[in-house]
XYZ file of C-alpha atoms in Angstrom:
694
model
C 129.033 21.816 86.983
C 125.486 21.522 85.477
C 127.390 18.880 83.382
C 128.588 16.748 86.008
C 125.460 17.084 88.231
C 123.853 15.763 85.220
C 125.806 12.324 84.709
C 125.519 11.685 88.589
C 122.228 11.774 88.535
C 121.752 9.923 85.179
C 124.173 6.985 86.092
C 125.742 5.401 88.977
C 129.178 5.909 88.309
C 131.210 8.852 88.182
C 132.684 8.947 84.943
C 131.946 11.278 81.723
C 132.431 9.589 78.666
C 135.031 10.817 75.865
C 132.511 11.355 73.079
C 130.267 13.727 75.582
C 133.793 15.435 76.488
C 134.926 16.268 73.072
C 131.927 17.530 71.799
C 132.395 20.936 72.679
C 136.168 20.529 74.293
C 136.801 24.491 74.467
C 133.749 25.411 76.070
C 134.467 22.612 78.769
C 138.401 23.417 79.213
C 136.686 26.748 80.256
C 134.113 25.619 82.459
C 137.093 23.492 84.086
C 139.456 25.939 84.771
C 137.030 28.268 86.340
C 135.854 25.217 88.065
C 139.138 24.380 89.911
C 140.213 27.979 90.528
C 136.987 28.145 92.391
C 137.269 25.053 94.241
C 141.076 25.797 95.440
C 139.991 29.219 96.426
C 137.112 27.316 98.940
C 138.995 24.463 99.523
C 137.838 24.365 103.660
C 134.221 24.978 102.175
C 134.408 22.294 99.529
C 136.011 19.499 101.959
C 132.655 20.053 104.605
C 130.017 20.880 102.476
C 130.883 18.949 98.940
C 132.923 16.154 99.817
C 130.675 13.777 97.745
C 131.166 16.324 94.231
C 134.840 17.186 95.481
C 135.274 12.739 94.916
C 133.391 12.633 91.551
C 135.769 15.756 90.254
C 138.849 14.189 91.232
C 137.646 10.730 89.872
C 137.809 12.778 86.747
C 140.721 13.668 86.529
C 142.533 17.174 88.161
C 143.439 19.762 85.054
C 147.367 19.505 85.005
C 148.302 23.318 86.075
C 145.972 22.492 89.176
C 147.801 19.427 90.214
C 150.605 21.175 91.980
C 148.258 23.074 94.740
C 145.351 20.760 95.146
C 148.005 17.908 95.767
C 149.121 19.695 98.383
C 145.726 20.671 99.609
C 144.501 16.693 99.564
C 147.530 15.778 101.491
C 147.731 18.583 103.731
C 151.238 19.449 103.068
C 151.202 23.233 102.438
C 152.609 24.663 106.000
C 154.791 21.824 107.777
C 157.708 22.567 109.661
C 159.775 20.140 108.241
C 159.591 22.386 104.662
C 161.976 25.061 106.881
C 164.702 21.958 107.667
C 165.215 21.521 103.824
C 167.893 23.267 103.278
C 169.883 22.512 106.358
C 169.428 18.709 105.764
C 170.883 19.105 102.109
C 174.226 20.377 104.085
C 174.474 17.394 105.711
C 175.918 13.783 104.304
C 173.562 10.731 104.212
C 174.963 6.742 104.377
C 172.701 6.598 101.566
C 173.930 8.763 98.904
C 175.995 5.975 96.845
C 172.476 3.974 96.787
C 170.839 7.233 95.237
C 173.394 8.207 92.781
C 173.522 4.525 91.280
C 169.248 4.426 90.988
C 169.098 8.171 89.914
C 169.556 7.188 86.194
C 167.337 4.615 86.558
C 164.278 7.038 87.358
C 162.184 7.840 83.731
C 165.566 7.194 81.447
C 163.469 8.427 78.616
C 161.580 11.379 80.505
C 163.380 15.077 79.311
C 163.357 16.097 82.453
C 165.455 13.626 84.305
C 167.856 13.142 80.966
C 171.595 13.932 81.136
C 173.885 12.764 84.206
C 173.958 16.054 85.405
C 170.462 17.422 84.456
C 167.737 19.760 86.728
C 165.753 16.980 87.227
C 168.171 14.083 88.568
C 170.139 16.804 90.721
C 166.561 18.126 92.360
C 165.608 14.186 92.665
C 169.096 13.616 94.399
C 167.931 15.997 97.083
C 164.739 15.159 98.066
C 165.330 11.717 98.349
C 169.000 12.610 100.436
C 166.778 14.973 102.385
C 164.175 12.525 103.188
C 167.042 9.601 103.976
C 168.179 11.860 106.587
C 164.176 12.674 107.668
C 163.645 9.371 108.425
C 166.562 7.065 109.065
C 164.805 3.642 109.706
C 163.740 3.958 105.735
C 166.537 5.694 104.652
C 166.622 4.834 101.111
C 164.666 2.492 98.905
C 164.064 1.422 95.288
C 160.597 2.666 94.106
C 160.221 5.285 96.058
C 162.543 7.862 93.653
C 159.686 6.964 90.962
C 156.992 8.946 93.211
C 159.510 11.995 93.913
C 159.928 11.769 90.288
C 155.969 12.624 89.663
C 155.640 14.959 92.279
C 159.006 16.987 90.950
C 157.202 17.391 87.325
C 154.342 18.905 88.593
C 156.075 21.436 91.831
C 159.107 22.469 93.008
C 161.431 20.488 95.467
C 160.943 22.442 98.753
C 156.845 21.416 97.975
C 157.131 17.790 96.281
C 159.552 17.324 99.659
C 156.702 17.901 102.181
C 154.467 16.347 99.806
C 156.654 12.993 99.754
C 156.897 13.158 103.655
C 153.396 13.304 104.121
C 152.253 10.346 101.870
C 155.154 8.465 103.513
C 153.705 9.211 106.978
C 149.169 9.415 106.192
C 149.408 6.866 103.226
C 150.764 4.197 104.111
C 153.855 4.123 102.122
C 156.382 4.231 105.239
C 155.420 1.299 105.726
C 155.588 -0.271 102.493
C 159.444 0.880 102.165
C 160.582 -0.244 105.542
C 163.386 -3.017 105.365
C 161.060 -5.505 106.573
C 158.246 -4.192 103.714
C 155.877 -6.001 106.311
C 153.034 -3.983 104.085
C 154.061 -4.814 100.808
C 153.669 -8.607 102.128
C 150.249 -7.475 103.264
C 148.988 -5.772 100.686
C 149.812 -9.088 98.152
C 147.906 -10.996 100.682
C 144.712 -8.958 100.281
C 145.639 -9.146 96.815
C 145.403 -12.329 96.477
C 141.944 -12.959 98.193
C 140.304 -10.351 96.183
C 141.681 -12.559 93.048
C 140.910 -15.761 94.724
C 137.149 -14.280 95.565
C 136.221 -12.536 92.221
C 138.705 -14.428 89.988
C 139.216 -18.226 91.098
C 139.697 -19.713 87.677
C 142.549 -16.947 86.682
C 144.136 -18.039 90.376
C 143.773 -21.623 89.824
C 145.867 -21.201 86.529
C 148.132 -18.972 88.528
C 149.313 -21.139 90.889
C 149.027 -23.984 88.329
C 152.061 -22.129 86.720
C 153.986 -21.253 90.095
C 153.046 -17.422 89.010
C 152.946 -15.629 92.332
C 151.267 -12.484 92.994
C 154.307 -11.020 94.319
C 155.807 -11.453 90.788
C 153.629 -8.735 89.228
C 151.494 -6.979 91.953
C 154.543 -5.836 93.881
C 156.166 -2.782 91.616
C 152.094 -1.953 91.527
C 152.434 -1.067 95.149
C 155.532 0.083 95.612
C 155.564 2.454 92.643
C 151.844 3.274 92.577
C 151.356 1.888 88.824
C 154.030 4.736 87.483
C 156.473 1.968 86.196
C 153.721 -0.278 84.714
C 151.375 1.825 82.975
C 151.876 4.911 80.588
C 152.412 8.514 82.867
C 149.346 10.070 81.605
C 147.414 6.907 82.906
C 149.744 6.497 86.075
C 148.975 10.574 87.202
C 144.871 10.040 86.896
C 145.628 6.893 89.452
C 147.760 8.729 91.260
C 145.251 11.915 91.518
C 143.068 9.284 92.934
C 145.102 7.985 95.306
C 145.788 11.054 96.900
C 141.926 11.401 97.896
C 141.643 7.494 98.261
C 144.563 5.924 99.185
C 145.635 2.463 98.422
C 142.116 1.153 97.723
C 142.278 2.784 94.158
C 145.516 0.406 93.589
C 143.499 -3.151 94.716
C 140.736 -1.543 92.503
C 142.976 -0.673 89.160
C 145.044 -4.119 89.590
C 142.044 -5.890 89.754
C 140.223 -4.367 86.752
C 143.459 -5.191 84.661
C 142.867 -9.047 85.918
C 139.295 -8.628 85.050
C 140.043 -7.414 81.349
C 142.873 -9.766 80.552
C 141.549 -12.746 82.223
C 140.894 -14.648 78.940
C 144.067 -14.283 77.307
C 146.091 -14.954 80.649
C 144.190 -18.216 81.266
C 145.269 -19.331 77.578
C 149.129 -18.533 78.496
C 151.741 -20.387 80.534
C 154.216 -18.720 83.313
C 156.741 -17.147 80.379
C 153.816 -16.018 78.009
C 152.306 -14.508 81.242
C 155.467 -12.906 82.269
C 155.421 -11.376 78.340
C 151.753 -10.210 78.464
C 152.301 -8.077 81.243
C 155.706 -6.767 79.875
C 154.639 -5.784 76.631
C 150.706 -5.679 76.304
C 148.845 -4.787 79.468
C 150.459 -1.281 80.165
C 149.428 0.184 76.643
C 145.985 -1.184 76.683
C 144.134 2.080 77.849
C 146.610 4.827 76.074
C 143.569 6.630 74.274
C 140.771 5.935 76.898
C 141.594 6.154 80.784
C 138.535 6.715 82.235
C 137.629 3.127 80.406
C 140.362 2.282 83.068
C 139.212 3.968 86.182
C 135.356 3.322 85.057
C 136.160 -0.356 85.423
C 138.061 -0.379 88.309
C 135.092 1.165 90.094
C 132.849 -1.631 89.041
C 135.242 -3.743 91.314
C 133.695 -5.162 94.402
C 135.619 -4.068 97.472
C 134.606 -4.220 101.119
C 136.804 -2.019 103.609
C 135.491 -3.972 106.587
C 136.946 -7.092 105.356
C 140.501 -5.768 103.963
C 140.393 -4.653 107.522
C 139.909 -8.143 108.606
C 142.592 -9.308 106.048
C 144.648 -7.246 108.236
C 144.266 -8.831 111.071
C 144.447 -12.216 110.123
C 147.251 -11.600 108.352
C 149.367 -10.356 111.512
C 147.965 -13.168 113.229
C 149.609 -15.454 110.603
C 152.889 -13.662 110.639
C 153.125 -14.230 114.496
C 152.404 -18.248 114.026
C 155.221 -18.345 111.396
C 157.430 -16.877 113.907
C 156.317 -19.143 116.616
C 157.001 -22.542 114.091
C 160.540 -20.720 112.889
C 161.440 -20.187 116.697
C 160.384 -23.323 117.763
C 162.594 -25.304 114.778
C 165.609 -23.332 115.920
C 165.029 -24.127 119.756
C 164.669 -27.488 118.402
C 168.026 -27.706 116.475
C 169.475 -26.109 119.554
C 168.085 -28.666 121.989
C 169.469 -31.091 119.873
C 173.127 -30.039 119.873
C 172.869 -29.163 123.566
C 171.116 -32.968 124.154
C 174.372 -34.104 122.164
C 176.657 -31.895 124.540
C 174.931 -33.471 127.436
C 175.522 -37.183 126.493
C 179.087 -36.772 125.787
C 179.194 -34.673 129.355
C 177.252 -37.415 131.004
C 179.269 -40.176 129.680
C 182.194 -38.353 131.429
C 181.043 -38.021 134.248
C 179.819 -41.336 134.316
C 183.577 -42.283 134.770
C 184.604 -40.015 137.097
C 181.819 -41.086 139.339
C 183.091 -44.437 140.272
C 185.962 -42.585 141.858
C 184.012 -40.745 144.426
C 181.477 -43.145 145.564
C 183.102 -44.455 148.870
C 183.471 -40.627 149.448
C 180.109 -39.833 149.301
C 178.608 -42.524 151.381
C 181.805 -41.198 154.246
C 179.992 -37.913 153.703
C 176.323 -38.802 154.188
C 177.840 -40.599 157.500
C 179.655 -37.434 158.347
C 176.626 -35.655 157.460
C 174.113 -37.300 159.754
C 176.472 -37.533 162.922
C 176.754 -33.479 161.980
C 172.991 -32.911 161.795
C 172.253 -34.945 165.158
C 174.469 -33.055 167.277
C 173.265 -29.682 165.712
C 169.709 -30.741 166.433
C 170.493 -30.959 169.637
C 172.203 -28.181 170.638
C 169.970 -25.644 168.848
C 166.755 -27.301 170.328
C 168.482 -27.129 174.135
C 169.397 -23.530 173.199
C 166.374 -22.525 171.902
C 163.672 -24.341 174.516
C 166.008 -22.311 177.314
C 165.396 -18.744 175.713
C 161.713 -20.137 175.559
C 162.055 -20.710 179.320
C 163.294 -17.643 179.891
C 161.332 -15.246 178.057
C 157.990 -17.616 179.906
C 159.554 -16.453 183.104
C 159.547 -12.811 182.488
C 156.078 -13.205 181.138
C 154.782 -14.021 184.584
C 157.011 -11.429 185.987
C 154.762 -9.471 183.891
C 151.602 -10.799 185.086
C 152.406 -10.244 188.569
C 153.140 -7.024 188.248
C 150.072 -5.940 186.572
C 147.941 -7.713 188.567
C 149.174 -5.670 191.595
C 148.421 -2.887 189.811
C 145.166 -3.722 189.044
C 144.446 -4.362 192.505
C 145.810 -0.833 193.447
C 143.491 0.788 191.210
C 140.478 -1.045 192.457
C 141.006 0.109 195.996
C 141.347 3.575 195.184
C 138.140 3.065 192.891
C 136.317 1.832 196.659
C 138.073 4.411 198.651
C 136.426 7.225 195.942
C 132.795 5.699 195.716
C 132.800 5.599 199.728
C 134.045 9.559 199.935
C 131.379 10.302 197.944
C 128.627 8.760 198.953
C 129.816 10.615 202.345
C 129.246 14.078 200.796
C 125.608 15.700 200.269
C 124.284 14.771 197.770
C 121.988 17.327 195.537
C 119.294 16.804 197.995
C 120.829 17.819 200.978
C 122.452 20.610 199.501
C 118.570 21.864 198.342
C 117.350 21.179 202.112
C 120.332 23.052 203.499
C 119.783 26.080 201.212
C 115.882 25.630 201.948
C 116.914 26.349 205.721
C 119.179 29.301 205.246
C 116.425 30.921 203.085
C 114.236 30.089 206.590
C 116.628 31.683 208.962
C 116.821 34.574 206.969
C 112.898 35.230 207.353
C 113.353 34.928 210.370
C 115.936 37.333 211.253
C 114.352 39.909 208.968
C 110.845 39.655 211.439
C 113.117 39.927 214.506
C 114.877 43.126 213.208
C 111.171 44.053 212.352
C 109.948 43.503 215.684
C 112.797 44.991 217.488
C 112.163 48.344 215.166
C 108.469 47.756 216.522
C 109.949 47.698 219.601
C 111.612 51.004 219.539
C 108.706 52.861 218.015
C 106.937 51.666 221.304
C 109.886 52.774 223.786
C 110.080 55.738 221.902
C 106.012 56.972 221.662
C 106.135 55.985 225.760
C 108.699 58.425 226.591
C 107.222 61.541 224.114
C 104.080 60.089 226.034
C 105.725 60.310 229.508
C 107.107 63.817 228.591
C 103.974 65.248 227.858
C 102.428 63.794 230.976
C 105.276 65.099 233.625
C 104.866 68.738 231.657
C 101.189 68.666 232.331
C 101.547 67.207 235.737
C 104.149 70.372 236.596
C 101.648 72.825 235.729
C 98.758 71.859 238.250
C 100.232 69.805 240.613
C 97.619 70.924 242.956
C 95.225 68.153 241.078
C 97.244 65.310 241.792
C 97.494 63.806 244.805
C 101.488 62.838 245.613
C 100.918 59.084 246.211
C 98.800 58.128 243.118
C 101.480 60.225 241.098
C 104.056 58.277 242.693
C 102.339 54.674 242.091
C 102.275 55.624 238.095
C 105.347 56.184 237.998
C 106.362 53.195 239.234
C 104.654 51.729 236.814
C 105.864 53.097 234.095
C 109.145 52.900 235.215
C 108.431 49.132 235.507
C 107.178 48.407 231.864
C 110.326 50.911 230.846
C 112.321 48.416 232.291
C 110.497 45.600 231.396
C 110.763 46.968 227.685
C 114.430 47.498 228.092
C 115.355 43.374 228.900
C 112.819 42.293 226.253
C 114.685 44.224 224.481
C 118.106 43.444 225.551
C 116.447 39.873 224.942
C 115.742 40.094 221.828
C 119.287 41.842 220.691
C 121.297 38.726 222.284
C 118.623 36.347 220.145
C 119.219 38.228 217.400
C 123.037 38.198 217.526
C 122.763 34.163 218.513
C 120.785 34.047 214.865
C 123.116 36.027 213.316
C 125.717 33.525 214.462
C 124.295 30.400 213.482
C 123.450 32.254 210.352
C 127.210 32.601 209.796
C 127.733 29.393 210.910
C 125.359 27.478 208.178
C 126.768 29.856 205.477
C 130.092 28.608 206.032
C 129.192 24.804 206.222
C 126.887 25.355 202.939
C 129.913 26.938 201.190
C 132.388 24.053 202.360
C 129.630 21.406 201.382
C 129.348 23.237 197.705
C 132.768 23.373 197.410
C 133.501 19.974 197.902
C 130.859 18.902 196.006
C 132.339 20.703 193.023
C 135.391 18.921 193.684
C 133.510 15.622 193.573
C 131.601 16.466 190.371
C 135.292 17.494 188.979
C 136.347 13.761 190.267
C 133.385 12.209 188.864
C 134.150 13.934 185.476
C 137.702 12.743 185.702
C 136.741 9.165 186.522
C 134.097 9.197 183.595
C 136.557 10.601 181.171
C 139.378 7.952 182.326
C 136.468 5.125 181.936
C 135.693 6.182 178.685
C 139.810 6.364 177.694
C 139.676 2.809 179.264
C 136.857 1.298 176.971
C 138.897 3.031 174.288
C 141.978 0.590 174.875
C 139.949 -2.143 175.439
C 138.469 -1.775 172.023
C 141.414 -1.297 170.494
C 143.216 -3.767 172.126
C 140.509 -6.311 170.933
C 140.683 -4.951 167.533
C 145.177 -6.009 168.018
C 143.949 -8.902 168.992
C 141.924 -9.859 166.794
C 144.796 -8.565 164.493
C 147.459 -10.723 166.098
C 145.159 -13.712 165.824
C 144.843 -13.442 162.383
C 148.684 -13.034 161.695
C 149.322 -15.826 164.006
C 147.269 -17.945 161.896
C 148.722 -16.851 158.723
C 152.247 -17.636 160.446
C 151.070 -21.267 161.361
C 150.122 -21.616 158.207
C 153.392 -20.364 156.886
C 155.169 -22.605 159.017
C 153.179 -25.701 158.151
C 154.062 -24.592 154.187
C 158.072 -24.073 155.067
C 157.789 -27.062 156.971
C 156.171 -28.783 153.733
C 158.888 -27.481 151.627
C 161.680 -28.747 153.967
C 160.151 -31.960 153.563
C 159.850 -31.929 149.992
C 163.449 -30.515 149.888
C 164.567 -33.556 151.978
C 162.496 -36.124 149.889
C 164.741 -34.134 146.743
C 167.744 -34.937 148.281
C 166.852 -38.453 149.216
C 166.086 -39.021 145.375
C 169.534 -37.082 144.519
C 171.445 -39.786 146.417
C 169.710 -42.587 145.135
C 170.184 -41.205 141.806
C 173.776 -40.663 142.590
C 174.337 -44.204 143.854
C 172.511 -45.373 140.431
C 174.951 -43.558 138.488
C 177.609 -45.132 140.691
C 176.232 -48.898 139.759
C 176.402 -47.646 135.837
C 179.623 -46.161 136.118
C 181.561 -49.337 137.595
C 181.370 -50.416 133.922
C 183.203 -47.072 132.204
C 186.898 -46.870 132.299
C 188.677 -44.748 134.995
C 190.313 -41.163 135.140
C 193.592 -39.899 135.246
C 194.918 -38.819 138.598
C 194.214 -35.162 137.963
C 191.223 -35.261 136.819
C 189.867 -37.392 139.467
C 191.425 -35.147 142.219
C 189.748 -31.828 140.642
C 186.834 -33.744 140.294
C 186.852 -35.548 144.029
C 187.380 -31.426 145.412
C 184.558 -30.729 143.086
C 182.474 -33.311 145.130
C 183.662 -32.320 148.237
C 182.368 -28.920 147.587
C 179.229 -29.882 146.749
C 178.892 -31.986 149.731
C 179.394 -29.505 152.213
C 176.302 -27.501 150.609
C 174.687 -30.381 150.901
C 175.518 -30.829 154.512
C 174.324 -26.883 155.060
C 171.309 -27.532 153.515
C 170.854 -30.737 155.511
C 171.313 -28.733 158.643
C 169.255 -25.549 157.382
C 166.019 -27.782 156.846
C 166.235 -29.784 160.164
C 167.040 -27.196 161.983
C 163.419 -25.483 160.382
C 161.384 -28.415 160.666
C 162.614 -28.371 164.717
C 162.058 -25.666 165.205
C 158.447 -24.833 163.540
C 157.060 -27.662 164.975
C 158.360 -26.209 168.584
C 156.685 -22.935 167.694
C 153.163 -24.852 166.185
C 153.346 -26.187 169.776
C 153.512 -23.338 171.619
C 150.999 -20.887 169.091
C 148.163 -22.003 171.237
C 149.642 -20.580 174.832
C 150.410 -17.447 172.683
C 147.156 -16.700 171.901
C 145.714 -17.448 175.477
C 148.500 -14.957 176.894
C 146.766 -12.010 174.381
C 143.694 -12.472 175.956
C 144.577 -12.537 179.453
C 146.758 -9.180 178.882
C 143.791 -8.051 177.277
C 141.407 -8.838 180.650
C 144.043 -6.801 182.682
C 143.234 -3.883 180.807
C 139.092 -3.465 181.714
C 139.686 -1.893 184.870
C 138.676 1.803 185.480
C 142.188 3.468 186.148
C 144.602 4.700 183.494
C 146.587 1.722 182.157
C 149.680 1.364 182.917
C 152.864 1.388 179.980
C 154.149 -2.511 179.782
C 157.233 -3.118 178.550
C 158.104 -6.374 176.610
C 161.362 -8.354 176.588
C 162.726 -8.516 172.976
C 162.319 -11.841 171.319
C 165.153 -14.161 171.737
C 167.871 -14.197 168.311
C 168.024 -17.208 166.620
C 170.641 -19.291 167.796
C 171.073 -21.639 164.608
C 174.120 -19.362 162.171
C 172.800 -21.898 158.740
C 169.129 -19.936 158.803
C 168.739 -17.497 155.783
C 167.459 -14.031 156.285
C 164.042 -14.857 155.485
C 163.904 -17.738 158.237
C 165.062 -15.429 161.131
C 162.724 -12.691 159.768
C 160.415 -15.250 160.031
C 160.934 -16.515 163.204
C 161.435 -12.907 165.037
C 158.136 -11.774 163.743
C 156.658 -14.693 164.973
C 157.956 -14.411 168.917
C 157.376 -10.883 168.653
C 153.497 -11.730 167.806
C 153.464 -14.177 170.438
C 154.962 -11.950 173.548
C 152.252 -9.401 172.304
């Protein structure tokens, strides 16, 4: 660990020179085993916190005994679901088995593990390749992938090697390299050529002058990751870094090899360069792989620029595909033009026979067109008149209903004005209170009179008792006089009492009459208030209906404008169709004149062609009739569009009254009388009629 950190501080590169590594070999090996054992045990922590140091250690090389577990950890292939399917995949049959058997003998033929036709290495290699061809049927089996699997089998069992290979294909862009199209390989070659042109322009010019293409020497580098180009120890070191950094190390090592051999390659021709790549370059770094790795990391590599090159390559491929499609299309068009010219010559010969029939057909079409237009126009105008009469009858009914409602409203207003208002009711209530007060005063006076009479009777009884005891003191005549006076007073009091009772009864009777009148007025007032509330509610409802009618009217105005525009557009289309038909007729006449020069056809061909032309003439008749009817109907609708908007406005005005609106029923629109119109035109005209009557 201390030697690693010291090398990081002292130099920009992450490599330790071979001289320092050989100084204390045993001590360094012991420290390396301890260090990598700790890295494997604390893998997650190293990936999170010591990623840079781990990258440097991987660039220096993973120890042989740790490669299996470290490669699985780097590829995140320790716990993959596909591992449980491996035994089941071996029981299945693959369509690529013959190809795999054929190429196994050529995979590491000098290695002890793979020597022999029925060796253990060839058997497990066949199993892994067969299992992957079943997992990824799009890729299946591709030459070159067996070398990568063979390297994995040298380090780990076949199940773990299968999982790591699946992860390499999915996450390291190898699957795109081995697809049948090999689009990713073309991209890698394109990017490598850019690096060669930018960093080694002289060598690139020499390669181009000798027609020594990049794919001739670099394809195997990307497909086998230098496993078939460099010796196994050097290729294994490159594979260590590839497991951590991806395809970037392939670009770096390739450029480092070309930089190292640039001087020799410039002096050779194409054959000499091929021999140099096959015999000399692979063994240049056998003794010191660190030298090649050091040179690789001195190469300039810009990941952002490589992404831009990927985009440029994709656009270039799209342009090439477009050009290829264009060439094929032009060839097809030329062939079709030749066939069309031959058919045109035949048609010109046939056309001379049908010219007279065409002229007769044009005359017939004109006559039928005029008759059909007259009949359809008469039926359409009759239908519109009928609808106009029905709408006027409905208008008269609505006016009568409106007058009835106005009379009812005036009657209710008169009745409400005749009833006492709130002020009159308050006055009557005040008078009732005064009458009740007078009644109480009368009762009070009557009770006072009764008390007075009682008191007089008592006095009279007392006086009579005193008079009986001392009759000698009084003379008879004065007593009689006093008695008469008292009797007269008593009679007067009784008369006044009777008169007061009569007045009291009269007051009670008047009070009852007034209370009944007040009650009746209150009932009538409550009824009138309820009636006024009902009228207010009806008024609100009518106002809401009026608002809704205004909104609908605005919508109908917009729809009518849109429909008028659609009608005008269809009229323009019909005029264009008429012009196109006239142009076709003119072209046929020109072809007739040209066809007179050609020979005549036999009798059977002319009959068949005449039948076809008659069918076409019938279709042209239908189209002309259809277009003419549309033109007449659209002009009629345009002329009556103003009446439709005024009729809508009048109906909106009818519902502004105070009474509730009556339900109106409108007659359905008249069906179209022209059977030649298609469903779209029929729907459009029916929709227009509906809005007009609404």
